[in-house]
PDB file of C-alpha atoms in Angstrom:
ATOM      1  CA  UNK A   1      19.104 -27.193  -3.608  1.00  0.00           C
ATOM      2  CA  UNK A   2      17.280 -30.202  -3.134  1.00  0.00           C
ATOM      3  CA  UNK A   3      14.509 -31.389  -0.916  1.00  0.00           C
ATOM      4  CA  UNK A   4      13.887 -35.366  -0.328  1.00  0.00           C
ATOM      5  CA  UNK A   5      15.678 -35.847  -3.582  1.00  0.00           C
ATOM      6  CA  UNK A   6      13.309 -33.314  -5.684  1.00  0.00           C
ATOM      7  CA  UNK A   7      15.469 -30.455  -7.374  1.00  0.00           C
ATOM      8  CA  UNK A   8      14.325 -26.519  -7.570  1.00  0.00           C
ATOM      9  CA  UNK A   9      12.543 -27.437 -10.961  1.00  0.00           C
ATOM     10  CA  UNK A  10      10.496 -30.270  -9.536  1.00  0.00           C
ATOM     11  CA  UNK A  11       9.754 -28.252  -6.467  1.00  0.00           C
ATOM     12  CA  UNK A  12       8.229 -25.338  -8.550  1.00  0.00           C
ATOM     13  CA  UNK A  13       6.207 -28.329 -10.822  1.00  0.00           C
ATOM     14  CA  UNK A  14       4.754 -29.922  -7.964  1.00  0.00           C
ATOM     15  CA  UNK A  15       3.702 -26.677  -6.436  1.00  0.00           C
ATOM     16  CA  UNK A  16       1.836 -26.070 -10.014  1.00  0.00           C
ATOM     17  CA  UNK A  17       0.444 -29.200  -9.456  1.00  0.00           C
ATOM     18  CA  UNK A  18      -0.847 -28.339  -6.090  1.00  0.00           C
ATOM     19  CA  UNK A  19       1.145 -30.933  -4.452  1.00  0.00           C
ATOM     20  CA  UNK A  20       3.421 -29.684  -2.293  1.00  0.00           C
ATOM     21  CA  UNK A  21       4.063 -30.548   1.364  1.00  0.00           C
ATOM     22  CA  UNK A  22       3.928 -28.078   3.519  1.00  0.00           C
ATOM     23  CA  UNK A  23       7.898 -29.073   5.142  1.00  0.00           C
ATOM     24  CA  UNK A  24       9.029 -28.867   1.572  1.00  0.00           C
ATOM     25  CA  UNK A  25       7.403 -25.520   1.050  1.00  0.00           C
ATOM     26  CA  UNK A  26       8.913 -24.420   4.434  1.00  0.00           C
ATOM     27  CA  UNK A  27      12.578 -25.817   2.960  1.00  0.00           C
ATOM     28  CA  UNK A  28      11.960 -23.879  -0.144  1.00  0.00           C
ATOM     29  CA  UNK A  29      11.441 -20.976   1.529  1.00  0.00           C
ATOM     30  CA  UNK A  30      14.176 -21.217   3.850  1.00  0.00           C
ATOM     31  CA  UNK A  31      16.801 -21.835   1.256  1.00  0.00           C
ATOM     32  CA  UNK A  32      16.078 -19.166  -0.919  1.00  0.00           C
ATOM     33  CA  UNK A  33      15.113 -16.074   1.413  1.00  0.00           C
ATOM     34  CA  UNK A  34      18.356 -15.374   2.035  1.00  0.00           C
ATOM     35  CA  UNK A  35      19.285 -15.492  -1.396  1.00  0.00           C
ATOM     36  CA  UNK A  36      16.378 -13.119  -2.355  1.00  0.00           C
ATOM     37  CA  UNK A  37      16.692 -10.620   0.389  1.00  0.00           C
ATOM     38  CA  UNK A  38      20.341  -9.940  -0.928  1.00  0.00           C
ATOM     39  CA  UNK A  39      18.808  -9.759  -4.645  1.00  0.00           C
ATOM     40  CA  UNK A  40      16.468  -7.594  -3.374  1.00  0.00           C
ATOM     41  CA  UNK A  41      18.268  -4.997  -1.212  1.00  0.00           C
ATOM     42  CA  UNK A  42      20.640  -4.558  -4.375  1.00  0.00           C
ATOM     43  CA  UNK A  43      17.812  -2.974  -6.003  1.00  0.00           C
ATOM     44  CA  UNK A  44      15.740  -1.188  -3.115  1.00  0.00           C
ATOM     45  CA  UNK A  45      18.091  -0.559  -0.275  1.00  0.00           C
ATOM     46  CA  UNK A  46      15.930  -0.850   2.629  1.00  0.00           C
ATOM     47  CA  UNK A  47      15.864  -3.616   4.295  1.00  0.00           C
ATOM     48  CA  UNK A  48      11.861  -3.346   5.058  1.00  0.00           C
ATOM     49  CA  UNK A  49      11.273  -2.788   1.490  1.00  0.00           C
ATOM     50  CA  UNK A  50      13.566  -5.727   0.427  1.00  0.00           C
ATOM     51  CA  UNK A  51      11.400  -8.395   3.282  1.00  0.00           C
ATOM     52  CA  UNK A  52       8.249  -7.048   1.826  1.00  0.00           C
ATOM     53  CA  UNK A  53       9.596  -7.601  -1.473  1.00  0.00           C
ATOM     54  CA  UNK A  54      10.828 -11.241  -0.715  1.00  0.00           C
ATOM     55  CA  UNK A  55       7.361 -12.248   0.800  1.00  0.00           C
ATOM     56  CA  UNK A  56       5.877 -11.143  -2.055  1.00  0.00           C
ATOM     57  CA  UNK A  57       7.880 -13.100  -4.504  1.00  0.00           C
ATOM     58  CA  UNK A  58       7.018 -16.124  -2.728  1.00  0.00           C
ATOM     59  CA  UNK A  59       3.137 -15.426  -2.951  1.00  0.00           C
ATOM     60  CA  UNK A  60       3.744 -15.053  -6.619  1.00  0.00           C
ATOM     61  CA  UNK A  61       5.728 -18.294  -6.699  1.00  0.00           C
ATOM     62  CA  UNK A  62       2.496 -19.983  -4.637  1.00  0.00           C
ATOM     63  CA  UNK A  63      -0.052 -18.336  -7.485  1.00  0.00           C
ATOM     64  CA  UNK A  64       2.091 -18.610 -10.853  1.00  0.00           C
ATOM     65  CA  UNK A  65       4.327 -21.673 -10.476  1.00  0.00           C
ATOM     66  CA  UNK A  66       1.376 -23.092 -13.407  1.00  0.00           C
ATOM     67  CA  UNK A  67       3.155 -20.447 -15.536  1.00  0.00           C
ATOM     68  CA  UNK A  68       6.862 -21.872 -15.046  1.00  0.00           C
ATOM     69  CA  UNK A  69       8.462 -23.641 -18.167  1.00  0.00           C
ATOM     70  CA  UNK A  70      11.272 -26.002 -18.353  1.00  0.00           C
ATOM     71  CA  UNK A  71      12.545 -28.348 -21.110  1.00  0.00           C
ATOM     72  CA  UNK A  72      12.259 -31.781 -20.216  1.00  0.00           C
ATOM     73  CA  UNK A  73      15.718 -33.081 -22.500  1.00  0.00           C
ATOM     74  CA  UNK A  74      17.944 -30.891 -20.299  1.00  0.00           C
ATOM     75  CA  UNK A  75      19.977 -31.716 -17.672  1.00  0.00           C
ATOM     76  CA  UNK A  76      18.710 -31.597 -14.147  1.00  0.00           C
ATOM     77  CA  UNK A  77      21.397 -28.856 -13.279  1.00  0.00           C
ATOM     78  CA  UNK A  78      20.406 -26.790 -16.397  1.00  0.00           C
ATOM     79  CA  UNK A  79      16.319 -27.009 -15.710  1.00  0.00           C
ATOM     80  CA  UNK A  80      17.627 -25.977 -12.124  1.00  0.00           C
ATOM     81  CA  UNK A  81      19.475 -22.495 -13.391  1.00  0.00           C
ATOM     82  CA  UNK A  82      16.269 -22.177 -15.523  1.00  0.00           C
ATOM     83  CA  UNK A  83      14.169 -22.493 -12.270  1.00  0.00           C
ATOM     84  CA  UNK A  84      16.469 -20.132 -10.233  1.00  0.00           C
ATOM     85  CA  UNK A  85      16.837 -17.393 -12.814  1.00  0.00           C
ATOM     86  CA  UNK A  86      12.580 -17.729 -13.159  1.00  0.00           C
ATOM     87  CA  UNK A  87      12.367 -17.002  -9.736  1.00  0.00           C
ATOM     88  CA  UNK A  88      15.362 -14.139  -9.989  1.00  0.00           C
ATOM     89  CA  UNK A  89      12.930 -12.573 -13.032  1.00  0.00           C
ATOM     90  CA  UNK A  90       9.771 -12.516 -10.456  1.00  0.00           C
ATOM     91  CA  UNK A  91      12.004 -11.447  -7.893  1.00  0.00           C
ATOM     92  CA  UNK A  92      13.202  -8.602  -9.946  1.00  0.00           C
ATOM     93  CA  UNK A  93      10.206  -7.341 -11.454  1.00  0.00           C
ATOM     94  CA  UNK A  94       8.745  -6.811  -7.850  1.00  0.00           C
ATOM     95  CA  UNK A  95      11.386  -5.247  -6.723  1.00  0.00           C
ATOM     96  CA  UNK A  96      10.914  -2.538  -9.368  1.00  0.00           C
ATOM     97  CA  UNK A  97       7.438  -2.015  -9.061  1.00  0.00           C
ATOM     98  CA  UNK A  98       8.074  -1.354  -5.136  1.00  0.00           C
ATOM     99  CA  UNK A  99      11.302   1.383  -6.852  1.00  0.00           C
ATOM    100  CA  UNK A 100       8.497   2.985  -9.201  1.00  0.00           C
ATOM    101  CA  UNK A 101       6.196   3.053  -6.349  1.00  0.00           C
ATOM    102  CA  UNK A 102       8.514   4.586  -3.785  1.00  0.00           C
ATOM    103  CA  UNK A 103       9.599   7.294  -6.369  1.00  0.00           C
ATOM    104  CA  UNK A 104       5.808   8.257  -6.833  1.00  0.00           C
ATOM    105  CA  UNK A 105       5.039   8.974  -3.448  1.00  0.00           C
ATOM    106  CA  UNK A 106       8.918  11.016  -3.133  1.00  0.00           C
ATOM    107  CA  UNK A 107       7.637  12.880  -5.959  1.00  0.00           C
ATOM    108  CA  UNK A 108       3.763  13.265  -4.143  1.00  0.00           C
ATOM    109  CA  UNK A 109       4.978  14.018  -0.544  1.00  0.00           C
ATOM    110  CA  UNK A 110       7.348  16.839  -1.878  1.00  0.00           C
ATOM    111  CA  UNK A 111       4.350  18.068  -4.007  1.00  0.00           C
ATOM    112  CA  UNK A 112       2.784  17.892  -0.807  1.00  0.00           C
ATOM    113  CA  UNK A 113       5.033  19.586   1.300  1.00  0.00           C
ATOM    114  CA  UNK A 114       4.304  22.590  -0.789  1.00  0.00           C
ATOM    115  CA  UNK A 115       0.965  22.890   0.385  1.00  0.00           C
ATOM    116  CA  UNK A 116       0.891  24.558   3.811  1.00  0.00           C
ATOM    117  CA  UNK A 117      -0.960  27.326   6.076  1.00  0.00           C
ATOM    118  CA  UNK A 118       0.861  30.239   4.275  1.00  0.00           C
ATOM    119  CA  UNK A 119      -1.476  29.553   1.146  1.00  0.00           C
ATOM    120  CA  UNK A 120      -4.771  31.006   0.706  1.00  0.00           C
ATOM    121  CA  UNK A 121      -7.397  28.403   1.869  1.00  0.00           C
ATOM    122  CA  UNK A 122      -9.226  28.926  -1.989  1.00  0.00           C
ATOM    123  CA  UNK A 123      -5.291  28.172  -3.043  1.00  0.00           C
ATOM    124  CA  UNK A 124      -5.720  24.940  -1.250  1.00  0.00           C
ATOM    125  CA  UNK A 125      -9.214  24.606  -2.050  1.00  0.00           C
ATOM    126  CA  UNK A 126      -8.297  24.405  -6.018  1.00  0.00           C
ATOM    127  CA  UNK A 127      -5.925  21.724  -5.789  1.00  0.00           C
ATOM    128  CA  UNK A 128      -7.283  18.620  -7.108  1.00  0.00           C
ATOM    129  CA  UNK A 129      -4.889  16.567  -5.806  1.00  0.00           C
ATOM    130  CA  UNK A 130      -4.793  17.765  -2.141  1.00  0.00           C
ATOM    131  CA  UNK A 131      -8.995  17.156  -2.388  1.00  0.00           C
ATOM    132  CA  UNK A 132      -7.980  13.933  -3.828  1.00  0.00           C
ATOM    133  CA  UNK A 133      -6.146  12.296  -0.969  1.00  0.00           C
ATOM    134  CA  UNK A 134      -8.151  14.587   1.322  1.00  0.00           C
ATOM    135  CA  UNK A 135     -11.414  12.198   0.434  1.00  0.00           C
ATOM    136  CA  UNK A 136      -8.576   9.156  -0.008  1.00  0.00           C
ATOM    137  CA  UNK A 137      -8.035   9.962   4.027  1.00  0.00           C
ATOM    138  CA  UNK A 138     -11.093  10.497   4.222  1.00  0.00           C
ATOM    139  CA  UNK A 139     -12.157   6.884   3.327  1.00  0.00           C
ATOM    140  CA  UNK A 140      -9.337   5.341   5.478  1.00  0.00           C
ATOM    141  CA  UNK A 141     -10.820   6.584   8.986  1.00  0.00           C
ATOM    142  CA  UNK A 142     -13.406   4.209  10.895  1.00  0.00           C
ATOM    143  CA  UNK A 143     -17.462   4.696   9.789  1.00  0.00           C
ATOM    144  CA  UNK A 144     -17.809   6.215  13.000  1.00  0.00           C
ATOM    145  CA  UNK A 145     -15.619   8.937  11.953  1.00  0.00           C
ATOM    146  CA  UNK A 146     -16.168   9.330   8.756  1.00  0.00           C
ATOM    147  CA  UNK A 147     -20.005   9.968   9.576  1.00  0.00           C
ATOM    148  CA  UNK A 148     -19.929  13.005  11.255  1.00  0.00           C
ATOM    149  CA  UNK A 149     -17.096  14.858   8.693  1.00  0.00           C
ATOM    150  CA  UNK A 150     -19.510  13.633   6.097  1.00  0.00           C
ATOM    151  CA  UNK A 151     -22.754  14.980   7.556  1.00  0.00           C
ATOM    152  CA  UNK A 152     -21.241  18.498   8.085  1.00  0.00           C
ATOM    153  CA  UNK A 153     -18.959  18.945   5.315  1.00  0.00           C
ATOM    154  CA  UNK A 154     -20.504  17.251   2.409  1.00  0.00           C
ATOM    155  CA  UNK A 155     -23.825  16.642   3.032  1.00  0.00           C
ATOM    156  CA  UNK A 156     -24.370  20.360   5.008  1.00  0.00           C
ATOM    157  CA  UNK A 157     -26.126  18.839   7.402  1.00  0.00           C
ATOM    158  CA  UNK A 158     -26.592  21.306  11.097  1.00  0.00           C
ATOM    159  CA  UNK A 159     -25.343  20.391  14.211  1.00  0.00           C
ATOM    160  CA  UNK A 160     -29.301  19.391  15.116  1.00  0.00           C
ATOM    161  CA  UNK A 161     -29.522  17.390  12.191  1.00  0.00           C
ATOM    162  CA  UNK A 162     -26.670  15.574  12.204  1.00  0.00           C
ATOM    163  CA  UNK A 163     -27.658  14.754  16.175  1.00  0.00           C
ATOM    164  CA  UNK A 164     -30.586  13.287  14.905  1.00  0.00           C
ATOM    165  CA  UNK A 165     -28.606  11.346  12.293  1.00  0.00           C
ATOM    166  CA  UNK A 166     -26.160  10.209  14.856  1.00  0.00           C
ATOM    167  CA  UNK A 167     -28.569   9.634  17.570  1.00  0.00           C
ATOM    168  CA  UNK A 168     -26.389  11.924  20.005  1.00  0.00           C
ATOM    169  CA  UNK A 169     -26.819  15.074  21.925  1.00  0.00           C
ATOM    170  CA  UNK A 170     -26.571  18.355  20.020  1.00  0.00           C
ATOM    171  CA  UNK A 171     -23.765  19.845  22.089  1.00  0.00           C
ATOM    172  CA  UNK A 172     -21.985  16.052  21.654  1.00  0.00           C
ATOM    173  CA  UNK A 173     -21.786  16.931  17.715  1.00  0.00           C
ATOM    174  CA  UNK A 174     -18.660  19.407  17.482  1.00  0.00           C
ATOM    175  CA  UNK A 175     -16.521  17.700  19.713  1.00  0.00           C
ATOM    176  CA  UNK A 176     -17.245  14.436  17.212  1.00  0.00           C
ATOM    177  CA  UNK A 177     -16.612  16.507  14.664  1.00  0.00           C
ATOM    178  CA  UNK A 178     -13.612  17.449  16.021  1.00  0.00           C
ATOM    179  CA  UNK A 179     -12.353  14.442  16.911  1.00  0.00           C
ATOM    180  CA  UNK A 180     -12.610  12.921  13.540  1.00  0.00           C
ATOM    181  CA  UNK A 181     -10.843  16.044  12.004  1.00  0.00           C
ATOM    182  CA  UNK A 182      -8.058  15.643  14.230  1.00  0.00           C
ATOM    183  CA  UNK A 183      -7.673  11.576  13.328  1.00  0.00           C
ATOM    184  CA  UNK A 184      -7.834  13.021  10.183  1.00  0.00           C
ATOM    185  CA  UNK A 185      -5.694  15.302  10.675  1.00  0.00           C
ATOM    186  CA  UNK A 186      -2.822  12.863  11.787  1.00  0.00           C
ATOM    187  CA  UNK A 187      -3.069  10.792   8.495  1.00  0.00           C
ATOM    188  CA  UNK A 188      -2.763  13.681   6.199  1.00  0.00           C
ATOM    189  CA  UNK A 189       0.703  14.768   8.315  1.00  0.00           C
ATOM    190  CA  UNK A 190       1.830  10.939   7.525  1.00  0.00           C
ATOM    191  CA  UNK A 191       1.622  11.708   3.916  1.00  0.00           C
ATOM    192  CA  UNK A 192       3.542  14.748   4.253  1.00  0.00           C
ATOM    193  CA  UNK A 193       0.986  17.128   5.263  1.00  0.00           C
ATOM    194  CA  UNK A 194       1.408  18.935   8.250  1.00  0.00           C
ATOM    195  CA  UNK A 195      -1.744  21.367   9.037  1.00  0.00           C
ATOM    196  CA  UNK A 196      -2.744  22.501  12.232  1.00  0.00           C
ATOM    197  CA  UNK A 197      -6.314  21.151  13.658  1.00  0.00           C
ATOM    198  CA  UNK A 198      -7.987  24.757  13.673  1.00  0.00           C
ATOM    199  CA  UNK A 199      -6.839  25.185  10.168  1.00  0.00           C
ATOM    200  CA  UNK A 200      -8.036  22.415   8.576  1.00  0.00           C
ATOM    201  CA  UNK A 201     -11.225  22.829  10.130  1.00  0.00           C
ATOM    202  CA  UNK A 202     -11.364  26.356   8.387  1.00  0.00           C
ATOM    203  CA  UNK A 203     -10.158  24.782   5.046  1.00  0.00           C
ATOM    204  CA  UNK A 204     -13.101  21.940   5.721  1.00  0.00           C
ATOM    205  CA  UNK A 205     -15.623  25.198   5.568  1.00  0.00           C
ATOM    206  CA  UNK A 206     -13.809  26.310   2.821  1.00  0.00           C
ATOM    207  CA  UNK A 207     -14.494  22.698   1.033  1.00  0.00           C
ATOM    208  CA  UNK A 208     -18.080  22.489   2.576  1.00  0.00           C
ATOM    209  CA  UNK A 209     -18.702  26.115   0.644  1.00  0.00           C
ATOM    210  CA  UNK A 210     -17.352  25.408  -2.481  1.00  0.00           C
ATOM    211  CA  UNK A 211     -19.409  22.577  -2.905  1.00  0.00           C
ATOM    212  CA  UNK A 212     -22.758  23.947  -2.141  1.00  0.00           C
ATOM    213  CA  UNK A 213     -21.625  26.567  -5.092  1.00  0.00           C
TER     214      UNK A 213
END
């Protein structure tokens, strides 16, 4: 691979040095993403997994090529293998931390899948890790929705108080509240948990109470 005469090695040098051209960068990127995608979907399988893996190699190439090392009294095809098979490592090691990662949350969702509206709501209740990614959720919806959830269910605020907090009507309060339960609702089901909105408004009383104990 070569790009206006400069080899793989040099390329990865002069992007330590932070000089670069932007067509060259484009080139380098070109040339290899083929070459990575294919390393990469040996080791993932998925073809989403194995882009996201690629792009990240590259931003690790773009932050670490001050940490690549070649020998200077080998030949230019030699420092070249060195540069590919630095790039294969990075590559690699990516790759696996996206395998690790996937088999977490296989291993999470089917915990997960356990949990449903045959168990007692105290059942439920006692799981630290269901209350974990409950609040985890929780955290991921807009302020605005987060607010009134908050306000009801951990701060035990009343529907007239949490009007006042809000600046809304009283009778504008449960169907916010509902709302936000049902948004949240929809990203507990992407995680594996699949709970009905009246339910989980009963297990948010549950929470609320066990709280205030």
């Amino acid at each position: 691979i070569k790009w206006r005469n400069m080899s793989l090695n040099e390329v990865i040098i002069s992007i330590a040095q932070k000089q670069v051209s932007e067509s060259d960068w484009a080139q380098l990127v070109k040339e290899l993403t083929p070459f990575l995608i294919c390393n990469s979907y040996k080791i993932l399988n998925d073809q989403n997994l194995s882009s996201d893996a690629v792009q990240e190699t590259f931003l690790h190439i773009l932050k670490n090529a001050h940490q690549f090392r070649t020998q200077n009294d080998l030949a230019s095809a030699d420092k070249n293998i060195i540069a590919r098979g630095w790039i294969m490592k990075i590559n690699r090691n990516i790759c696996l931390d996206i395998l690790r990662g996937k088999k977490r949350r296989k291993i999470r969702e089917e915990n997960y899948q356990k949990i449903n509206e045959s168990m007692s709501m105290e059942d439920i209740a006692s799981m630290q890790e269901f209350r974990e990614l409950l609040r985890r959720e929780l955290a991921g919806l807009s302020p605005k929705d987060q607010k009134p959830i908050i306000l009801k269910y951990y701060s035990g605020l009343n529907n007239v108080e949490i009007a006042h907090e809000m600046g809304c009507q009283v009778n504008s309060v449960g169907v916010l509240i509902s709302r936000a339960i049902e948004k949240l609702k929809n990203k507990l089901a992407k995680s594996g948990i699949v709970l009905s909105l009246p339910f989980l408004l009963k297990y948010m009383e549950v929470e609320s109470a066990s709280m205030g104990k």
